[in-house]
Amino acid sequence: MKCEDYQNLIIEELYDEISPDDRLKLMTHMRTCPECATKLKTLRTTSQTLHSWPDADPSLNLTFVPENRLTIRDRLKRFGFRQFAYGFAGACAAILLILAIGNTRITYSDGRFEFQASLRPTGTALQPENYLTKADLEQFKLENYAAISQIIIENNESERVRQALMMSDLYKDFESKRQSDLQVVSQALRQVNYGSEQRFNQTDRALNALIQYVNYQSAIKP
Amino acid sequence: MTDEILIDKFLKGHTEAFNTLVWRWEKPLYNFILRYLGDSEQAKDVLQNTFIRAYKSLPRLKDHSRFSTWLYQIAHNQCHDCWKARRHDNLNMADLENDEDENQSERKTIVDPDSGPDKSALNSEIAEYLRRALLMIPEEQRVVIIMKEYHGLKFIEIEAILQIPLNTIKSRLYYGLSAMQKIFRQWGLDREDLRYEM
């Protein structure tokens, strides 16, 4: 075997991961090959030198938070420009598609189909004669003014009616309340009268009996 | 609590369990990435990406006992992508190789431990040279050296992470260490008395 064939065994020996058989083989070789023995020694020295680099502390303070505990601010931070651009482009494309589909016209005449696509309503395209003039705007303004005035008048009228009805209801409530109160008072007065009359009659009867008694006594005595 | 229990908890909806895994693995992974890329700021970014990817993909990990291997795989892939992107920036290797001449001129100050009054300053300087030396060897050799030397991974563990044959790993280690040895010799970092000081 050549020295190159012992390279892996030297490495195994260096890290103490060599089998007893292979160790014996390597030792036997190194007894007759000072180069391989020197190589093992120098590699060991190199390995020791490498250990002069101590471990460093990352001090990263990395903490994972469950998705549902992220604040709105965190979510906004995560929502980068690229996502925004994709979202915006997608929304625009969707709107254009909806407009195109919504304003597509398919007609059939003379044995053939006609397909017309547009981003704005095809039937109501602005024609030169349909352009608004200043007079149109004035007319529109006056019409609007009249309509709004009418609405205000109607609103005022209906408000008055509503208030009158409300007052009428209120009056009815008060009247019924007054009537019931009057009934209660008259009933109470009747009871008071009845009681007074009873007591008056009793007193009258007692006085008559006393007079009769006095008369009787005076008649008996000489 | 083992990684597997923490993973089970995480999959049941306890995000805190994943934070415990982060806390447990951030230092070894950070040092792996730092030695791979040689830049602490980039290492922090890559570490963060590694954990984010792990957080998203953990539900798809079938064998939970392979968590550490899987995590190293993610970190390695992230580092590889980052290294590839950086190579195109044309800033790294050429500059580092130019630094070699500069290192030669500074050789005296490195090799003489008695000349420096501050030992920690000397150590950080040596660490800086080790960082540069690691960046000078090929990426595939560097990664196996880091895994073996700094993380003490077994050959079969490295095989599982890198998905390459055992003999290839040993061969890369052999040539990687030989290259490092050559660089150390050039820079005067191979002296016995210097290692004593370190």
mmCIF file of C-alpha atoms in Angstrom, chain A residues 12-208:
data_model
loop_
_atom_site.group_PDB
_atom_site.id
_atom_site.type_symbol
_atom_site.label_atom_id
_atom_site.label_comp_id
_atom_site.label_asym_id
_atom_site.label_seq_id
_atom_site.Cartn_x
_atom_site.Cartn_y
_atom_site.Cartn_z
ATOM 1 C CA GLU A 12 -9.472 8.415 11.725
ATOM 2 C CA GLU A 13 -6.556 8.130 14.129
ATOM 3 C CA LEU A 14 -6.453 11.908 14.581
ATOM 4 C CA TYR A 15 -10.082 11.972 15.737
ATOM 5 C CA ASP A 16 -9.911 8.657 17.553
ATOM 6 C CA GLU A 17 -12.487 7.011 15.311
ATOM 7 C CA ILE A 18 -10.263 4.229 14.059
ATOM 8 C CA SER A 19 -10.898 0.517 14.496
ATOM 9 C CA PRO A 20 -8.264 -1.538 16.376
ATOM 10 C CA ASP A 21 -7.334 -3.418 13.200
ATOM 11 C CA ASP A 22 -6.841 -0.237 11.217
ATOM 12 C CA ARG A 23 -4.844 1.310 14.043
ATOM 13 C CA LEU A 24 -2.512 -1.646 14.038
ATOM 14 C CA LYS A 25 -2.186 -1.377 10.287
ATOM 15 C CA LEU A 26 -1.402 2.356 10.496
ATOM 16 C CA MET A 27 1.088 1.961 13.332
ATOM 17 C CA THR A 28 2.865 -0.755 11.435
ATOM 18 C CA HIS A 29 3.086 1.484 8.403
ATOM 19 C CA MET A 30 4.287 4.508 10.360
ATOM 20 C CA ARG A 31 7.104 2.515 11.896
ATOM 21 C CA THR A 32 8.590 2.233 8.434
ATOM 22 C CA CYS A 33 7.289 5.586 7.081
ATOM 23 C CA PRO A 34 8.458 8.644 9.027
ATOM 24 C CA GLU A 35 6.630 10.926 6.584
ATOM 25 C CA CYS A 36 3.222 9.585 7.555
ATOM 26 C CA ALA A 37 4.190 9.728 11.247
ATOM 27 C CA THR A 38 5.221 13.369 10.824
ATOM 28 C CA LYS A 39 2.010 14.079 8.932
ATOM 29 C CA LEU A 40 -0.111 12.775 11.783
ATOM 30 C CA LYS A 41 1.860 14.879 14.244
ATOM 31 C CA THR A 42 1.571 18.073 12.203
ATOM 32 C CA LEU A 43 -2.136 17.540 11.589
ATOM 33 C CA ARG A 44 -2.609 17.128 15.334
ATOM 34 C CA THR A 45 -0.765 20.412 15.883
ATOM 35 C CA THR A 46 -2.940 22.104 13.259
ATOM 36 C CA SER A 47 -6.064 20.738 14.922
ATOM 37 C CA GLN A 48 -4.902 22.125 18.280
ATOM 38 C CA THR A 49 -4.148 25.514 16.736
ATOM 39 C CA LEU A 50 -7.663 25.662 15.281
ATOM 40 C CA HIS A 51 -9.083 25.421 18.791
ATOM 41 C CA SER A 52 -7.637 28.820 19.622
ATOM 42 C CA TRP A 53 -10.750 30.381 18.152
ATOM 43 C CA PRO A 54 -13.219 30.470 21.029
ATOM 44 C CA ASP A 55 -16.992 30.338 20.567
ATOM 45 C CA ALA A 56 -18.734 33.685 20.210
ATOM 46 C CA ASP A 57 -22.113 34.671 21.606
ATOM 47 C CA PRO A 58 -24.657 35.685 18.972
ATOM 48 C CA SER A 59 -26.812 37.769 21.399
ATOM 49 C CA LEU A 60 -29.558 37.673 18.828
ATOM 50 C CA ASN A 61 -32.625 37.558 21.148
ATOM 51 C CA LEU A 62 -34.659 35.829 18.505
ATOM 52 C CA THR A 63 -38.202 35.127 19.705
ATOM 53 C CA PHE A 64 -40.999 33.524 17.738
ATOM 54 C CA VAL A 65 -44.557 34.700 18.346
ATOM 55 C CA PRO A 66 -47.686 32.808 17.262
ATOM 56 C CA GLU A 67 -49.295 34.236 14.134
ATOM 57 C CA ASN A 68 -52.514 35.220 15.928
ATOM 58 C CA ARG A 69 -50.590 37.253 18.497
ATOM 59 C CA LEU A 70 -49.067 39.592 15.918
ATOM 60 C CA THR A 71 -50.150 43.202 16.247
ATOM 61 C CA ILE A 72 -51.558 45.175 13.347
ATOM 62 C CA ARG A 73 -48.257 47.055 13.192
ATOM 63 C CA ASP A 74 -46.334 43.777 12.849
ATOM 64 C CA ARG A 75 -48.706 42.596 10.138
ATOM 65 C CA LEU A 76 -48.289 45.885 8.264
ATOM 66 C CA LYS A 77 -44.521 45.569 8.577
ATOM 67 C CA ARG A 78 -44.710 42.106 7.076
ATOM 68 C CA PHE A 79 -46.938 43.377 4.288
ATOM 69 C CA GLY A 80 -44.124 44.697 2.111
ATOM 70 C CA PHE A 81 -44.146 46.787 -1.017
ATOM 71 C CA ARG A 82 -44.057 43.755 -3.281
ATOM 72 C CA GLN A 83 -47.228 42.299 -1.761
ATOM 73 C CA PHE A 84 -48.882 45.700 -2.046
ATOM 74 C CA ALA A 85 -47.860 46.007 -5.703
ATOM 75 C CA TYR A 86 -49.114 42.498 -6.498
ATOM 76 C CA GLY A 87 -52.370 43.152 -4.694
ATOM 77 C CA PHE A 88 -52.914 46.486 -6.424
ATOM 78 C CA ALA A 89 -52.135 45.060 -9.858
ATOM 79 C CA GLY A 90 -54.470 42.116 -9.222
ATOM 80 C CA ALA A 91 -57.288 44.412 -8.120
ATOM 81 C CA CYS A 92 -56.854 46.620 -11.207
ATOM 82 C CA ALA A 93 -56.854 43.593 -13.490
ATOM 83 C CA ALA A 94 -60.004 42.260 -11.825
ATOM 84 C CA ILE A 95 -61.813 45.615 -12.232
ATOM 85 C CA LEU A 96 -60.851 45.856 -15.904
ATOM 86 C CA LEU A 97 -61.984 42.279 -16.492
ATOM 87 C CA ILE A 98 -65.330 42.924 -14.806
ATOM 88 C CA LEU A 99 -65.840 46.088 -16.879
ATOM 89 C CA ALA A 100 -64.903 44.286 -20.078
ATOM 90 C CA ILE A 101 -67.245 41.370 -19.372
ATOM 91 C CA GLY A 102 -70.052 43.675 -18.224
ATOM 92 C CA ASN A 103 -69.892 45.806 -21.358
ATOM 93 C CA THR A 104 -69.411 43.047 -23.881
ATOM 94 C CA ARG A 105 -72.107 42.928 -26.534
ATOM 95 C CA ILE A 106 -72.770 39.898 -28.693
ATOM 96 C CA THR A 107 -75.223 40.341 -31.525
ATOM 97 C CA TYR A 108 -76.452 38.027 -34.216
ATOM 98 C CA SER A 109 -77.533 39.314 -37.559
ATOM 99 C CA ASP A 110 -77.496 38.043 -41.101
ATOM 100 C CA GLY A 111 -76.317 34.624 -40.016
ATOM 101 C CA ARG A 112 -73.240 35.780 -38.160
ATOM 102 C CA PHE A 113 -72.260 36.780 -34.688
ATOM 103 C CA GLU A 114 -70.822 40.166 -33.820
ATOM 104 C CA PHE A 115 -68.694 40.502 -30.754
ATOM 105 C CA GLN A 116 -68.038 43.918 -29.259
ATOM 106 C CA ALA A 117 -65.987 44.435 -26.100
ATOM 107 C CA SER A 118 -65.484 47.738 -24.341
ATOM 108 C CA LEU A 119 -64.448 49.052 -20.950
ATOM 109 C CA ARG A 120 -67.405 51.452 -20.856
ATOM 110 C CA PRO A 121 -71.058 50.861 -21.715
ATOM 111 C CA THR A 122 -71.216 50.495 -25.501
ATOM 112 C CA GLY A 123 -74.829 51.654 -25.872
ATOM 113 C CA THR A 124 -74.425 54.859 -23.938
ATOM 114 C CA ALA A 125 -71.225 56.125 -25.432
ATOM 115 C CA LEU A 126 -71.077 59.877 -25.381
ATOM 116 C CA GLN A 127 -71.979 61.333 -28.742
ATOM 117 C CA PRO A 128 -71.115 64.906 -29.688
ATOM 118 C CA GLU A 129 -74.784 65.910 -29.456
ATOM 119 C CA ASN A 130 -74.925 64.492 -25.935
ATOM 120 C CA TYR A 131 -72.292 66.813 -24.516
ATOM 121 C CA LEU A 132 -73.526 69.021 -21.702
ATOM 122 C CA THR A 133 -73.596 72.765 -22.302
ATOM 123 C CA LYS A 134 -73.611 75.617 -19.789
ATOM 124 C CA ALA A 135 -77.322 76.195 -20.417
ATOM 125 C CA ASP A 136 -77.979 72.524 -19.662
ATOM 126 C CA LEU A 137 -76.128 72.910 -16.419
ATOM 127 C CA GLU A 138 -78.135 76.051 -15.544
ATOM 128 C CA GLN A 139 -81.368 74.256 -16.375
ATOM 129 C CA PHE A 140 -80.249 71.297 -14.312
ATOM 130 C CA LYS A 141 -79.398 73.612 -11.443
ATOM 131 C CA LEU A 142 -82.823 75.323 -11.564
ATOM 132 C CA GLU A 143 -84.615 72.002 -11.728
ATOM 133 C CA ASN A 144 -82.633 70.792 -8.785
ATOM 134 C CA TYR A 145 -83.367 73.956 -6.872
ATOM 135 C CA ALA A 146 -87.100 73.619 -7.517
ATOM 136 C CA ALA A 147 -87.071 69.975 -6.560
ATOM 137 C CA ILE A 148 -85.189 70.666 -3.360
ATOM 138 C CA SER A 149 -87.540 73.578 -2.482
ATOM 139 C CA GLN A 150 -90.534 71.337 -3.081
ATOM 140 C CA ILE A 151 -89.004 68.691 -0.869
ATOM 141 C CA ILE A 152 -88.385 71.261 1.876
ATOM 142 C CA ILE A 153 -91.981 72.590 1.665
ATOM 143 C CA GLU A 154 -93.377 69.097 1.739
ATOM 144 C CA ASN A 155 -91.166 68.271 4.627
ATOM 145 C CA ASN A 156 -92.293 71.373 6.538
ATOM 146 C CA GLU A 157 -95.968 70.612 5.860
ATOM 147 C CA SER A 158 -95.646 67.032 6.965
ATOM 148 C CA GLU A 159 -93.768 68.176 10.053
ATOM 149 C CA ARG A 160 -96.625 70.571 10.959
ATOM 150 C CA VAL A 161 -99.219 67.829 10.478
ATOM 151 C CA ARG A 162 -97.160 65.512 12.559
ATOM 152 C CA GLN A 163 -96.886 68.055 15.366
ATOM 153 C CA ALA A 164 -100.651 68.825 15.247
ATOM 154 C CA LEU A 165 -101.442 65.148 15.450
ATOM 155 C CA MET A 166 -99.039 64.806 18.315
ATOM 156 C CA MET A 167 -100.699 67.736 20.165
ATOM 157 C CA SER A 168 -104.135 66.280 19.557
ATOM 158 C CA ASP A 169 -103.039 62.951 20.959
ATOM 159 C CA LEU A 170 -101.540 64.725 23.918
ATOM 160 C CA TYR A 171 -104.806 66.643 24.527
ATOM 161 C CA LYS A 172 -106.795 63.404 24.377
ATOM 162 C CA ASP A 173 -104.456 61.814 26.887
ATOM 163 C CA PHE A 174 -104.783 64.760 29.252
ATOM 164 C CA GLU A 175 -108.605 64.812 28.911
ATOM 165 C CA SER A 176 -108.984 61.132 29.661
ATOM 166 C CA LYS A 177 -106.662 61.545 32.601
ATOM 167 C CA ARG A 178 -108.684 64.519 33.874
ATOM 168 C CA GLN A 179 -111.945 62.598 33.561
ATOM 169 C CA SER A 180 -110.606 59.661 35.493
ATOM 170 C CA ASP A 181 -109.263 62.023 38.189
ATOM 171 C CA LEU A 182 -112.685 63.734 38.439
ATOM 172 C CA GLN A 183 -114.370 60.386 38.894
ATOM 173 C CA VAL A 184 -111.990 59.501 41.693
ATOM 174 C CA VAL A 185 -112.574 62.873 43.440
ATOM 175 C CA SER A 186 -116.400 62.703 43.146
ATOM 176 C CA GLN A 187 -116.402 59.186 44.505
ATOM 177 C CA ALA A 188 -114.330 60.316 47.443
ATOM 178 C CA LEU A 189 -116.674 63.257 48.074
ATOM 179 C CA ARG A 190 -119.667 60.957 48.005
ATOM 180 C CA GLN A 191 -118.072 58.759 50.607
ATOM 181 C CA VAL A 192 -117.275 61.783 52.779
ATOM 182 C CA ASN A 193 -120.910 63.017 52.505
ATOM 183 C CA TYR A 194 -122.296 59.632 53.320
ATOM 184 C CA GLY A 195 -120.126 59.361 56.433
ATOM 185 C CA SER A 196 -121.057 62.845 57.656
ATOM 186 C CA GLU A 197 -124.761 62.177 57.212
ATOM 187 C CA GLN A 198 -124.503 58.939 59.155
ATOM 188 C CA ARG A 199 -122.726 60.642 62.016
ATOM 189 C CA PHE A 200 -125.283 63.531 61.994
ATOM 190 C CA ASN A 201 -128.201 61.081 62.225
ATOM 191 C CA GLN A 202 -126.555 59.218 65.076
ATOM 192 C CA THR A 203 -126.003 62.463 66.991
ATOM 193 C CA ASP A 204 -129.584 63.519 66.319
ATOM 194 C CA ARG A 205 -130.904 60.231 67.625
ATOM 195 C CA ALA A 206 -128.775 60.469 70.756
ATOM 196 C CA LEU A 207 -129.956 64.025 71.503
ATOM 197 C CA ASN A 208 -133.608 63.046 71.074
#
